[in-house]
Structures are given as C-alpha cells and as structure tokens.
Coordinates of C-alpha atoms in Angstrom, one line a residue:
Chain A
X118 CA 19.0 -3.7 -42.4
X119 CA 16.8 -6.7 -43.3
X120 CA 13.7 -7.2 -41.2
X121 CA 15.5 -10.2 -39.4
X122 CA 18.5 -8.0 -38.6
X123 CA 16.1 -5.3 -37.4
X124 CA 14.5 -7.7 -34.9
X125 CA 17.9 -8.8 -33.5
X126 CA 19.0 -5.1 -33.3
X127 CA 15.8 -4.2 -31.4
X128 CA 16.5 -6.9 -28.8
X129 CA 20.1 -5.8 -28.5
X130 CA 19.1 -2.2 -27.7
X131 CA 16.8 -3.4 -24.9
X132 CA 19.5 -5.7 -23.4
X133 CA 22.0 -2.9 -23.6
X134 CA 19.5 -0.6 -21.8
X135 CA 19.5 1.9 -24.6
X136 CA 15.8 2.7 -24.1
X137 CA 15.7 6.1 -25.9
X138 CA 17.3 4.5 -29.0
X139 CA 14.7 1.7 -28.7
X140 CA 11.8 4.2 -28.6
X141 CA 12.9 5.7 -31.9
X142 CA 12.3 2.3 -33.5
X143 CA 8.6 2.7 -33.0
X144 CA 6.4 4.4 -35.6
X145 CA 4.4 7.4 -34.2
X146 CA 1.3 5.1 -34.0
X147 CA 3.4 2.2 -32.8
X148 CA 2.1 -0.2 -30.0
X149 CA 3.7 -2.5 -27.6
X150 CA 1.2 -5.2 -26.5
X151 CA 1.4 -8.1 -24.1
X152 CA -2.0 -9.7 -24.1
X153 CA -3.2 -11.4 -20.9
X154 CA -4.3 -14.6 -22.7
X155 CA -1.1 -14.8 -24.7
X156 CA -1.3 -16.3 -28.2
X157 CA -4.9 -17.3 -27.5
X158 CA -6.1 -13.7 -27.5
X159 CA -7.5 -12.4 -30.7
X160 CA -6.7 -8.9 -31.8
X161 CA -9.6 -6.5 -30.9
X162 CA -11.0 -8.9 -28.3
X163 CA -12.3 -7.0 -25.3
X164 CA -9.8 -8.6 -22.9
X165 CA -7.1 -7.1 -20.7
X166 CA -3.3 -7.1 -21.2
X167 CA -0.3 -7.2 -19.0
X168 CA 0.8 -4.1 -21.0
X169 CA -0.7 -2.3 -23.9
X170 CA 1.2 0.9 -24.6
X171 CA 1.2 3.5 -27.2
X172 CA 4.0 6.0 -27.7
X173 CA 3.0 8.2 -24.8
X174 CA 2.9 5.3 -22.3
X175 CA 6.2 3.8 -23.6
X176 CA 7.8 7.2 -23.2
X177 CA 6.5 7.4 -19.7
X178 CA 8.0 4.0 -18.9
X179 CA 11.4 5.0 -20.3
X180 CA 11.3 8.4 -18.5
X181 CA 10.5 6.6 -15.3
X182 CA 13.4 4.2 -15.6
X183 CA 15.7 7.2 -15.8
X184 CA 14.3 8.8 -12.7
X185 CA 16.5 8.3 -9.6
X186 CA 13.3 8.0 -7.5
X187 CA 12.4 4.8 -9.4
X188 CA 12.8 2.8 -6.2
X189 CA 12.3 -0.5 -7.9
X190 CA 15.5 0.2 -10.0
X191 CA 17.7 0.1 -6.9
X192 CA 19.4 -2.1 -7.9
X193 CA 18.8 -1.9 -11.6
X194 CA 17.0 -4.6 -13.6
X195 CA 19.0 -6.3 -16.5
X196 CA 17.5 -8.2 -19.4
X197 CA 18.7 -10.8 -21.8
X198 CA 16.7 -11.9 -24.9
X199 CA 17.5 -15.2 -26.4
X200 CA 15.9 -15.2 -29.8
X201 CA 15.2 -17.9 -32.3
X202 CA 15.6 -17.1 -36.0
X203 CA 12.8 -14.8 -37.0
X204 CA 10.4 -16.2 -39.4
X205 CA 8.9 -13.8 -41.9
X206 CA 5.2 -14.4 -42.2
X207 CA 4.3 -11.9 -44.9
X208 CA 5.7 -8.8 -46.4
X209 CA 6.7 -6.6 -49.3
X210 CA 9.0 -3.6 -49.7
X211 CA 6.8 -1.4 -47.4
X212 CA 5.6 -3.7 -44.6
X213 CA 6.2 -7.1 -43.2
X214 CA 5.3 -9.3 -40.2
X215 CA 7.7 -11.6 -38.4
X216 CA 7.4 -14.3 -35.7
X217 CA 10.2 -14.7 -33.2
X218 CA 10.1 -17.3 -30.4
X219 CA 12.3 -16.3 -27.5
X220 CA 13.4 -16.9 -23.9
X221 CA 13.6 -13.8 -21.8
X222 CA 15.6 -13.4 -18.6
X223 CA 15.2 -10.5 -16.4
X224 CA 17.5 -10.2 -13.4
X225 CA 17.7 -7.9 -10.5
X226 CA 20.1 -8.3 -7.6
X227 CA 20.3 -12.0 -7.0
X228 CA 16.8 -12.8 -8.3
X229 CA 16.2 -14.0 -11.8
X230 CA 13.0 -14.4 -13.7
X231 CA 12.7 -16.5 -16.8
X232 CA 9.9 -16.1 -19.3
X233 CA 9.2 -17.9 -22.6
X234 CA 7.1 -16.7 -25.4
X235 CA 7.0 -15.4 -29.0
X236 CA 7.0 -11.9 -30.4
X237 CA 5.1 -10.8 -33.5
X238 CA 6.5 -7.7 -35.1
X239 CA 4.5 -5.7 -37.7
X240 CA 7.0 -3.4 -39.4
X241 CA 6.5 -0.5 -41.8
X242 CA 9.1 1.1 -44.1
X243 CA 9.9 4.7 -43.2
X244 CA 12.4 6.1 -45.7
X245 CA 15.3 3.7 -45.6
X246 CA 14.5 2.2 -42.2
X247 CA 12.0 -0.1 -40.7
X248 CA 9.7 1.1 -37.9
X249 CA 7.6 -0.9 -35.5
X250 CA 3.8 -0.5 -35.9
X251 CA 3.1 -3.4 -33.5
X252 CA 5.2 -5.5 -31.2
X253 CA 3.0 -8.2 -29.8
X254 CA 4.5 -10.3 -27.1
X255 CA 2.7 -13.6 -26.3
X256 CA 4.0 -15.0 -23.0
X257 CA 3.6 -18.7 -22.4
X258 CA 2.4 -18.0 -18.8
X259 CA 0.7 -14.6 -19.4
X260 CA -2.3 -15.5 -17.2
X261 CA -0.4 -17.2 -14.4
X262 CA 0.6 -15.5 -11.2
X263 CA 3.7 -13.5 -12.1
X264 CA 6.3 -11.5 -10.2
X265 CA 7.0 -8.0 -11.3
X266 CA 8.3 -7.7 -14.9
X267 CA 10.1 -4.4 -15.0
X268 CA 11.6 -4.1 -18.5
X269 CA 10.5 -5.2 -21.9
X270 CA 10.1 -8.9 -22.8
Chain B
X14 CA 6.7 -23.9 22.9
X15 CA 3.4 -23.2 21.3
X16 CA 2.1 -19.7 21.2
X17 CA -0.8 -18.9 23.6
X18 CA -3.7 -16.6 23.2
X19 CA -1.9 -14.1 25.5
X20 CA 1.4 -14.3 23.5
X21 CA -0.5 -13.4 20.3
X22 CA -2.5 -10.6 21.7
X23 CA 0.7 -9.0 23.1
X24 CA 1.9 -8.6 19.5
X25 CA -0.8 -6.1 18.7
X26 CA -0.5 -3.0 20.9
X27 CA -2.7 0.1 20.8
X28 CA -0.3 2.0 18.5
X29 CA 2.2 -0.5 17.1
X30 CA 2.5 -4.1 16.0
X31 CA 5.3 -6.7 16.4
X32 CA 7.2 -7.7 13.3
X33 CA 6.4 -11.4 13.9
X34 CA 3.0 -10.6 12.4
X35 CA 4.7 -10.2 9.1
X36 CA 7.6 -12.6 9.2
X37 CA 6.7 -15.6 11.5
X38 CA 5.9 -18.8 9.6
X39 CA 4.5 -20.2 12.9
X40 CA 2.0 -17.4 13.1
X41 CA 1.1 -17.9 9.4
X42 CA 0.3 -21.6 10.1
X43 CA -1.9 -20.5 13.0
X44 CA -3.6 -17.9 10.8
X45 CA -4.7 -20.7 8.4
X46 CA -6.4 -22.6 11.2
X47 CA -7.8 -19.8 13.3
X48 CA -7.9 -16.4 11.7
X49 CA -9.0 -17.3 8.2
X50 CA -11.5 -19.9 9.5
X51 CA -13.1 -17.4 11.9
X52 CA -13.6 -14.6 9.3
X53 CA -15.6 -14.3 6.1
X54 CA -13.5 -14.8 2.9
X55 CA -14.3 -13.6 -0.6
X56 CA -14.7 -16.6 -2.9
X57 CA -15.8 -15.3 -6.3
X58 CA -18.5 -13.6 -8.3
X59 CA -21.7 -15.3 -9.4
X60 CA -21.2 -14.2 -13.0
X61 CA -18.2 -16.6 -13.3
X62 CA -20.6 -19.5 -13.1
X63 CA -23.7 -18.5 -15.1
X64 CA -25.1 -22.0 -15.9
X65 CA -25.8 -25.2 -13.9
X66 CA -22.6 -27.2 -13.5
X67 CA -20.3 -24.2 -14.1
X68 CA -17.5 -24.1 -11.6
X69 CA -14.5 -22.0 -10.6
X70 CA -11.5 -23.3 -8.7
X71 CA -10.1 -21.3 -5.8
X72 CA -7.8 -21.9 -2.9
X73 CA -8.4 -20.1 0.3
X74 CA -6.2 -20.6 3.4
X75 CA -4.7 -23.7 1.7
X76 CA -8.1 -25.2 1.2
X77 CA -8.8 -26.3 -2.4
X78 CA -12.4 -25.3 -3.2
X79 CA -14.9 -25.2 -6.1
X80 CA -17.5 -22.5 -6.4
X81 CA -20.4 -24.3 -8.3
X82 CA -23.7 -23.3 -9.8
X83 CA -26.4 -25.7 -8.8
X84 CA -29.3 -27.1 -10.8
X85 CA -31.7 -24.9 -8.8
X86 CA -29.7 -21.8 -9.6
X87 CA -28.0 -21.5 -6.2
X88 CA -24.3 -21.4 -5.6
X89 CA -22.3 -23.8 -3.4
X90 CA -18.7 -23.9 -2.3
X91 CA -17.4 -27.5 -2.3
X92 CA -14.1 -29.0 -1.0
X93 CA -12.2 -30.0 -4.2
X94 CA -11.3 -33.5 -2.9
X95 CA -12.6 -36.9 -3.8
X96 CA -13.9 -38.6 -0.7
X97 CA -12.0 -41.7 -1.7
X98 CA -8.3 -40.9 -2.0
X99 CA -8.1 -37.1 -2.2
X100 CA -8.0 -36.5 -5.9
X101 CA -9.4 -33.1 -6.9
X102 CA -12.6 -33.4 -8.9
X103 CA -11.2 -30.8 -11.3
X104 CA -7.7 -29.5 -11.9
X105 CA -8.9 -26.9 -14.4
X106 CA -9.2 -23.3 -13.3
X107 CA -12.9 -23.3 -14.4
X108 CA -15.3 -25.2 -16.6
X109 CA -18.6 -27.1 -16.6
X110 CA -18.9 -30.4 -14.9
X111 CA -22.2 -31.4 -16.5
X112 CA -24.9 -32.9 -14.3
X113 CA -22.5 -34.5 -11.8
X114 CA -18.8 -34.7 -10.6
X115 CA -16.8 -37.8 -11.6
X116 CA -13.4 -38.5 -10.2
X117 CA -10.8 -39.2 -12.9
X118 CA -9.0 -41.7 -10.6
X119 CA -11.6 -44.4 -9.7
X120 CA -14.8 -42.9 -11.1
X121 CA -16.6 -42.2 -7.9
X122 CA -19.4 -39.7 -8.7
X123 CA -21.1 -36.9 -6.8
X124 CA -24.1 -34.7 -7.3
X125 CA -23.5 -31.0 -8.0
X126 CA -24.0 -30.3 -4.3
X127 CA -21.2 -32.8 -3.5
X128 CA -23.3 -35.6 -2.0
X129 CA -22.4 -39.1 -3.1
X130 CA -24.0 -40.6 -6.2
X131 CA -22.2 -43.9 -7.1
X132 CA -19.0 -45.7 -7.2
X133 CA -17.8 -48.9 -9.1
X134 CA -17.4 -52.4 -7.4
X135 CA -20.1 -51.6 -4.9
X136 CA -20.2 -55.1 -3.7
X137 CA -16.6 -54.9 -2.4
X138 CA -17.8 -52.3 0.2
X139 CA -20.7 -54.3 1.6
X140 CA -20.2 -55.0 5.3
X141 CA -17.3 -52.5 5.5
X142 CA -17.2 -49.3 7.6
X143 CA -16.7 -47.2 4.4
X144 CA -20.3 -45.8 4.1
X145 CA -20.2 -44.4 7.7
X146 CA -16.7 -43.1 7.4
X147 CA -15.7 -39.7 5.9
X148 CA -15.2 -41.5 2.6
X149 CA -18.9 -42.2 2.4
X150 CA -20.0 -38.7 3.0
X151 CA -19.2 -37.2 -0.3
X152 CA -17.1 -34.1 -1.2
X153 CA -18.4 -31.9 1.5
X154 CA -19.7 -28.4 1.1
X155 CA -18.7 -25.3 3.1
X156 CA -21.7 -24.7 5.3
X157 CA -21.5 -20.9 5.7
X158 CA -21.8 -19.4 2.2
X159 CA -23.4 -16.1 1.6
X160 CA -24.1 -14.5 -1.8
X161 CA -24.5 -10.8 -1.4
X162 CA -25.5 -9.1 -4.7
X163 CA -23.6 -11.8 -6.6
X164 CA -20.5 -11.5 -4.4
X165 CA -19.8 -14.9 -2.9
X166 CA -18.3 -15.2 0.6
X167 CA -17.7 -18.2 2.8
X168 CA -16.6 -19.0 6.4
X169 CA -15.0 -22.3 7.4
X170 CA -15.5 -22.3 11.2
X171 CA -18.9 -23.0 12.7
X172 CA -18.6 -20.3 15.3
X173 CA -18.0 -16.6 14.8
X174 CA -20.2 -13.8 13.5
X175 CA -22.9 -14.2 10.8
X176 CA -22.3 -12.5 7.5
X177 CA -24.2 -9.3 8.1
X178 CA -22.9 -8.7 11.6
X179 CA -19.3 -9.3 10.4
X180 CA -19.3 -6.9 7.4
X181 CA -22.0 -4.4 8.6
X182 CA -21.8 -1.0 7.1
X183 CA -19.0 -1.6 4.6
X184 CA -21.5 -3.6 2.5
X185 CA -22.6 -0.2 1.2
X186 CA -19.4 -0.3 -0.9
X187 CA -20.7 -3.3 -2.8
X188 CA -24.1 -1.6 -3.1
X189 CA -22.4 1.4 -4.6
X190 CA -20.5 -0.7 -7.1
X191 CA -23.5 -2.8 -8.1
X192 CA -25.9 0.1 -8.3
X193 CA -23.6 1.6 -11.0
X194 CA -25.5 -0.8 -13.2
X195 CA -29.0 0.4 -14.2
X196 CA -30.1 -3.3 -14.1
X197 CA -28.1 -4.1 -10.9
X198 CA -25.9 -6.6 -12.8
X199 CA -22.1 -6.9 -13.1
X200 CA -20.0 -9.4 -15.0
X201 CA -16.4 -10.4 -14.3
X202 CA -14.8 -9.9 -17.8
X203 CA -11.5 -9.0 -19.4
X204 CA -9.4 -11.5 -17.4
X205 CA -7.8 -11.5 -14.0
X206 CA -4.3 -10.0 -13.5
X207 CA -2.3 -12.1 -11.1
X208 CA 0.7 -11.0 -9.1
X209 CA 3.0 -12.9 -6.7
X210 CA 4.5 -10.5 -4.2
X211 CA 7.1 -11.6 -1.8
X212 CA 5.7 -9.9 1.3
X213 CA 3.2 -10.7 4.0
X214 CA -0.5 -10.3 3.1
X215 CA -1.1 -7.9 6.0
X216 CA 1.5 -5.6 4.6
X217 CA -0.3 -5.5 1.3
X218 CA -3.7 -4.9 2.9
X219 CA -2.3 -2.2 5.2
X220 CA -1.0 -0.4 2.2
X221 CA -4.4 -0.3 0.6
X222 CA -5.3 2.0 3.5
X223 CA -2.1 4.0 3.3
X224 CA -2.4 7.5 1.7
X225 CA 0.9 8.9 2.8
X226 CA 3.0 6.7 0.6
X227 CA 1.9 7.8 -2.9
X228 CA 3.8 11.1 -2.9
X229 CA 7.1 9.5 -2.2
X230 CA 6.6 5.9 -3.4
X231 CA 5.1 6.8 -6.8
X232 CA 7.2 9.9 -7.5
X233 CA 8.9 8.3 -10.4
X234 CA 5.7 7.4 -12.2
X235 CA 3.9 10.7 -11.5
X236 CA 7.0 12.8 -12.4
X237 CA 7.3 10.9 -15.7
X238 CA 3.6 11.5 -16.4
X239 CA 3.8 15.2 -15.5
X240 CA 6.8 15.6 -17.7
X241 CA 5.0 14.2 -20.7
X242 CA 1.8 16.2 -19.9
X243 CA 3.3 19.5 -19.0
X244 CA 2.5 22.5 -21.2
X245 CA -0.8 21.0 -22.4
X246 CA -3.7 23.4 -22.2
X247 CA -5.9 22.9 -19.1
X248 CA -8.9 22.0 -21.2
X249 CA -7.0 19.5 -23.4
X250 CA -8.9 16.2 -22.9
X251 CA -6.7 13.8 -21.1
X252 CA -6.1 10.3 -22.5
X253 CA -7.6 7.7 -20.1
X254 CA -4.1 6.7 -19.0
X255 CA -3.2 10.2 -17.9
X256 CA -6.6 10.7 -16.3
X257 CA -5.8 7.7 -14.1
X258 CA -2.0 8.1 -13.4
X259 CA -1.7 11.8 -12.8
X260 CA -3.9 11.9 -9.6
X261 CA -1.4 9.6 -7.8
X262 CA 0.8 12.7 -7.5
X263 CA -1.7 14.5 -5.4
X264 CA -0.2 16.0 -2.2
X265 CA -0.5 15.0 1.5
X266 CA -3.3 17.6 2.0
X267 CA -5.5 16.0 -0.8
X268 CA -5.2 12.5 0.8
X269 CA -5.8 13.9 4.3
X270 CA -9.0 15.7 3.3
X271 CA -10.4 12.7 1.4
X272 CA -11.4 11.2 4.7
X273 CA -11.7 7.7 6.0
X274 CA -14.1 5.5 7.9
X275 CA -13.5 2.4 10.0
X276 CA -16.1 -0.2 10.7
X277 CA -16.0 -2.9 13.4
X278 CA -14.1 -6.1 12.5
X279 CA -11.3 -4.5 10.5
X280 CA -13.2 -3.1 7.5
X281 CA -12.7 0.4 6.3
X282 CA -13.5 2.9 3.6
X283 CA -10.9 5.4 2.3
X284 CA -11.9 8.5 0.4
X285 CA -15.4 9.0 1.9
X286 CA -15.4 12.7 0.7
X287 CA -13.6 12.3 -2.7
X288 CA -10.7 10.3 -4.1
X289 CA -8.3 10.0 -7.0
X290 CA -11.2 8.5 -9.0
X291 CA -13.5 11.5 -8.5
X292 CA -12.2 13.5 -11.5
X293 CA -13.0 10.9 -14.2
X294 CA -15.0 12.4 -17.0
X295 CA -18.8 12.0 -16.7
X296 CA -20.9 10.2 -19.4
X297 CA -24.2 11.9 -19.8
X298 CA -26.1 9.1 -21.6
X299 CA -25.0 6.7 -18.8
X300 CA -26.1 9.1 -16.2
X301 CA -29.5 9.3 -17.8
X302 CA -29.8 5.5 -17.9
X303 CA -29.0 5.4 -14.1
X304 CA -31.5 8.1 -13.4
X305 CA -34.2 6.2 -15.2
X306 CA -33.4 3.2 -13.1
X307 CA -32.7 4.7 -9.6
X308 CA -34.1 8.2 -9.7
X309 CA -32.1 11.4 -9.7
X310 CA -31.3 11.6 -6.0
X311 CA -29.9 8.1 -5.7
X312 CA -28.0 8.4 -9.0
X313 CA -26.3 11.6 -7.7
X314 CA -25.4 9.8 -4.5
X315 CA -24.0 6.7 -6.4
X316 CA -21.9 8.8 -8.8
X317 CA -20.6 11.3 -6.1
X318 CA -19.1 8.5 -4.0
X319 CA -16.0 7.0 -5.6
X320 CA -14.1 5.8 -2.5
X321 CA -10.4 5.2 -3.1
X322 CA -10.7 1.7 -1.6
X323 CA -13.2 -0.2 0.6
X324 CA -11.6 -3.0 2.5
X325 CA -13.6 -6.1 3.2
X326 CA -11.2 -7.4 5.8
X327 CA -9.3 -9.6 5.2
X328 CA -9.5 -10.7 1.5
X329 CA -11.2 -8.1 -0.7
X330 CA -10.7 -4.5 -1.7
X331 CA -13.3 -2.8 -3.8
X332 CA -13.2 0.3 -6.1
X333 CA -16.7 1.2 -7.1
X334 CA -15.3 3.4 -9.8
X335 CA -13.4 2.2 -11.9
X336 CA -15.4 -1.0 -11.1
X337 CA -12.4 -3.1 -10.0
X338 CA -11.6 -5.4 -7.1
X339 CA -8.5 -6.7 -5.7
X340 CA -8.5 -10.2 -4.1
X341 CA -5.8 -11.0 -1.5
X342 CA -4.8 -14.7 -1.2
X343 CA -2.0 -15.3 1.3
X344 CA 0.4 -18.1 0.2
X345 CA 3.1 -18.0 3.0
X346 CA 4.2 -15.6 5.7
X347 CA 6.3 -13.9 3.0
X348 CA 4.3 -14.6 -0.2
X349 CA 1.0 -13.2 -1.3
X350 CA -1.1 -13.7 -4.4
X351 CA -2.9 -10.4 -5.4
X352 CA -5.5 -10.5 -8.2
X353 CA -7.1 -7.6 -10.0
X354 CA -10.5 -8.2 -11.4
X355 CA -12.4 -6.0 -13.9
X356 CA -16.2 -5.7 -14.1
X357 CA -18.4 -5.0 -17.0
X358 CA -21.4 -3.0 -15.8
X359 CA -24.6 -4.2 -17.4
X360 CA -26.4 -1.3 -19.2
X361 CA -23.4 1.0 -19.1
X362 CA -21.3 2.2 -22.1
X363 CA -18.1 0.3 -23.1
X364 CA -16.1 3.3 -21.7
X365 CA -16.7 2.1 -18.1
X366 CA -15.4 -1.3 -18.9
X367 CA -12.4 0.1 -20.6
X368 CA -11.7 2.3 -17.6
X369 CA -11.8 -0.7 -15.4
X370 CA -9.4 -2.7 -17.5
X371 CA -7.1 0.2 -18.2
X372 CA -6.9 1.1 -14.5
X373 CA -6.1 -2.5 -13.5
X374 CA -3.5 -2.7 -16.3
X375 CA -1.8 0.6 -15.4
X376 CA -1.8 0.1 -11.7
X377 CA -2.1 -3.6 -10.8
X378 CA -0.5 -5.6 -13.6
X379 CA 2.8 -7.4 -13.1
X380 CA 4.0 -5.0 -15.8
X381 CA 2.5 -1.9 -14.2
X382 CA 4.6 1.2 -14.0
X383 CA 2.9 2.3 -10.8
X384 CA 3.1 -1.0 -8.9
X385 CA 6.8 -1.7 -9.5
X386 CA 7.7 0.7 -6.8
X387 CA 5.1 -0.6 -4.4
X388 CA 6.2 -4.2 -4.9
X389 CA 9.8 -3.3 -4.5
X390 CA 9.0 -1.5 -1.2
X391 CA 6.9 -4.3 0.2
X392 CA 9.5 -7.0 -0.7
X393 CA 12.3 -4.8 0.8
X394 CA 10.4 -4.2 4.0
X395 CA 10.0 -7.9 4.4
X396 CA 13.8 -8.0 4.4
X397 CA 14.2 -4.9 6.6
X398 CA 12.0 -6.4 9.3
X399 CA 14.8 -8.9 9.9
X400 CA 16.6 -6.1 11.7
X401 CA 16.9 -6.9 15.4
X402 CA 17.5 -3.3 16.2
X403 CA 13.7 -2.6 16.4
X404 CA 11.1 -5.3 16.5
X405 CA 8.1 -3.0 16.2
X406 CA 6.2 -1.4 13.4
X407 CA 4.8 2.0 14.2
X408 CA 1.2 2.8 13.7
X409 CA 1.1 5.9 15.9
X410 CA -0.1 8.5 13.4
X411 CA -3.2 10.3 14.8
X412 CA -3.7 7.8 17.6
X413 CA -6.5 8.8 19.9
X414 CA -7.2 6.8 23.0
X415 CA -11.0 7.2 22.5
X416 CA -10.7 5.1 19.3
X417 CA -10.2 2.0 21.6
X418 CA -14.0 2.1 22.2
X419 CA -14.4 0.6 18.7
X420 CA -17.4 1.1 16.5
X421 CA -17.8 3.0 13.3
X422 CA -15.8 6.2 13.2
X423 CA -14.9 8.9 10.6
X424 CA -11.3 10.2 10.5
X425 CA -8.9 12.2 8.3
X426 CA -7.6 10.2 5.3
X427 CA -4.1 9.8 6.4
X428 CA -5.0 8.5 9.8
X429 CA -3.3 5.2 10.7
X430 CA -6.5 4.1 12.5
X431 CA -7.5 2.4 9.3
X432 CA -4.6 0.0 9.8
X433 CA -4.8 -0.2 13.6
X434 CA -8.4 -1.2 13.1
X435 CA -7.3 -4.1 10.8
X436 CA -4.7 -5.4 13.4
X437 CA -7.2 -5.2 16.2
X438 CA -9.6 -7.3 14.2
X439 CA -6.7 -9.7 13.4
X440 CA -5.8 -10.2 17.1
X441 CA -9.5 -10.8 17.9
X442 CA -10.3 -13.4 15.2
X443 CA -6.9 -15.0 15.6
X444 CA -7.5 -15.8 19.2
X445 CA -11.3 -16.0 19.6
X446 CA -11.3 -19.8 19.5
X447 CA -7.9 -20.3 21.3
X448 CA -7.5 -21.6 24.8

C-alpha cells in the first residue's frame, strides 16, 4: 500500500465502523490529536485539545462504542469522510508525512453534522506495512461552539 | 394571555416542577427580562484582560457585552453597541482597543469606560436633540459589576440583592480555588471548550447537582475504563486519564456519603465531605509552597476540600480541584452553550494545569467520551417532556417539609434538595419584579 492508499483505507475503516481494525493501524506509541486552536496550534504548545488520545484512550473509546449501555449510540452514529488527494510533505522508505484536506459528515438519527478540516498523518514503516504515529486533525471550527462529535473526524 | 406572577409560581411546587420550565419559549423570553436581570451573572476572569484596553466579548441573556480593563486598572462591563446606530464596537472575541473605542461604521469614539469622546461632522448636530438623547450618552456601562478575587460578575437590574448577600457562603468555593495558588493568582489558559447542547439550561444546571445518574448514565465509559485497567496491581500508578475517569463509576453509597450543602438563592456545594476528585495524587513540593504561603492548617483545609461542584446559581459551576469552571449561557428554551475553562495556578507545578486541561478534555469536550451519554440524555429528555401523559418533573427524593424554611443546610449527597433549591430561587427571582 502506498502512503496515499493507506490514508484512503484508514478513512474507509472508520466509515465502515470497523474500529478494531482501525486501532491496529496505530503504532504502539500512536496518537490521535484534535487541537483546540486547529491549524494555528503549535505542537507542544500548552493548550487544550478537543481530543488527545494515546492507544489506551483510543481503545477506551472503541470499547465504549461496543457497549450496549453507550446511550448516545441509540441510534448509532454514522460517518462519511470526503477526502481530497493526500499530499506527501516529506518521507523516505521508513517514515512519511501527509496532508489531507477533508469534509466530514457525522449523522445520527435525522441530525447531521458537517465539519471541514485537514488531517496530517505521520506514518512509520513496520515490516511491510505503514503505522500511524500521529494523526492530527485540524478542524476549521475547532474553537467554536460545537455539538457532540461522537466518532472520529 | 400573558403569564402572571401567580401562574409562574404555580409551576414550581414543593417537590416537583412543571415541564414548561424546560420547554416554553414564552418563559424563556420572560427569563431574559426578569430572571437573568435580577440575578448575578458570571462575566469572565480578570486574567483575560491583563492590560489597559484589553477586552473580552461575551453575550449574557441576549445582551452583547464587553469586559474591559480600564486605564486605572479597574474592570468595566460595557454594552457592545455604538450609541449611533447599534454597531458593535468590536466583533472579535477578544483583543485590545488601545486608548479608546472607535466605531467602524461612522467613527464615533468613546473612552475606555464607554463615555462619549467625539464624532465627525459635529456641526450637523448643533441645535438637534441628539446630545440629550440616548445617542449622546455613549456606550453605557453595566452599573452593578463586582470583581471577587478576579472573578467578574454583573447584574442588569437596579433592584435585587447586592453581590455578597446574593452569593453568601458559596463564595468559599472561589476562595478554595484561588487559595490553591501560593500567590493567590489564577490565569485562564489552555483555551475554552465550547459545547452547544439542545436542552434547557436548567436541565444542565440541575444535572451538575445530580449524583444518582453517573452509575447508570456513565456505565459505558466506566466499564470500558475498568476493562482496560483490570488486572493491574493496586499500586500501579494510574495514568492521569484513568485517575480521572474511573471514579465516575463509584456507587450510589459513595455519592450519598459525599454530602451536599444548599445556600439561599439557589447556590449549592456538592461533595462537602469528599468527591471523585479527592483521590488525585498529592504533589509534595506544591504542598510545601502552599504551607509557606498559608500555613500548615489552612493548607490542609484547602487541599482536603475538593468539592465535586459548587454552583453559583445560575451561570457558573466551580471545581476547585482540578481548577476548572463551567459557564452556562442559555441560548433558547431548548439550546444552551456550555463552556469549560481551565486555570493555571500561579506558583503551582505544571501538573495541576495539565490536570485541569485533561479533566476538561476528557469530561467536557464536544469529543468527550464521558459527556456523550449526558448530552444524549439531556437532548432526549427535552423531547420526552413533550409527552402529555405527565406534565411534571419529579424532585421528590429526600423531601423534608422543614427544608421550606430555607437557609443554609447540609444534606446527603443524593438529596434532590440541591435541585429544589435551584427551582425555588428561580421562581423567586423570576417574579420578584412582576406585577
């Protein structure tokens, strides 16, 4: 899989609700990060995030979604990523970084939420596959009042 | 037919409230004019406007306002409206206006305190009634503003109780938060998490005092956390996220024993004995710094008390540990803006600030795993209340007729008095200036 194919595959797993499979795409030290200032937030800046999750917290999220007592999943949320072609910013045979602008639609019952933003993926090579070391999601409206976002932009 | 004082008071009974309190747009419109005007609202924190000319925009009860640092170091709350045609003096969320305000539309200018400075084409107004009219009076400042240990509050109506008699004993919760700094200073940092929830603001506020819901409402989050943490040795240091999420799974008995206290005017403190925040790891060098500042006895008192929530009715909820506040801004009968703010405690290690941000992110973010179930329940209740089968919301738990005497009172942590107390204050301040 090329890095670009990997990004498209990752989004497909999310939109098909294959969260366990999606988790395996993360390296052991992988991080999923949605900074509160969006693209304006520098890495390492002491500022909060909408989500900042290591493997433990991502697993917790996925476990919770499977729990029948996850009240907010009655009815279930669905997601659709509409990705632009990923642009590779840097990389070699062992690691690379890609930039992917997107539209993200999360819908639940009759209510729909539309978010725009761009994702930055930092990938590392593990054997013959790529793994996510960092998925940074910069939402256009990260600091604005938002309704609940239940899945993974 | 317009609602009378009597109609409104009939909606709040001793042990239950009518659903109209949550769903009626007409009552919401009346709240804007009566209830919010007659009570003290949280505006902001002085650390958001450190220098002269710094301002912070805020909307309270539909009123566009600016909290502004004055040249003399004081803080004022101005109406964000040009006296000429209504243009806001700033449409940015915050910034610095310099030495004066200047309207972008026709360049009318105002001093930092909102009084008129100048306007172009002065001659054209000679002999007109403009200078004596509202347009000649400047932006206008909110008269009743109180800065309590850097927390800024205001009240719109001329009547009603003064600041100290309104809040009374619950101010100790701000003291406990601020005294966590050896220098007595906090700073709002790390950004504000903003949620729009499709429910009535009173439902959200009521839930801040509800300790019976965590066990059932948050089962999915706490079960997932327990699953991931099970089998770890008891002395294994918990990651901060686990330290903060696991206690949500505490049982009914824990929440009952944590105790609650109500104050006059709707305020309350939950977790007067202990809370889900009591188990956070201590930081010896920080404790030493506090002892140097406050002495050993006061330090122990400050650190021992980590109430679950202290409600400054109707717009603020305070957690002294992990140094976080929630600000409740009603938008419509069925829409509420809830903000979670983090504080950096001056003179304390970074760990405390990280705790504040992590807690807010895990529990109050639009992407929080804990809040999703809360938000779903509130938004669903808002729908459920449409049922004509039963027009009342029960608040009967632990009702005791002697509580009707009012005053400050300590009760068990699961007692619905904390909510009844809010609704009694609501009925009072909603109707106090009605015919």
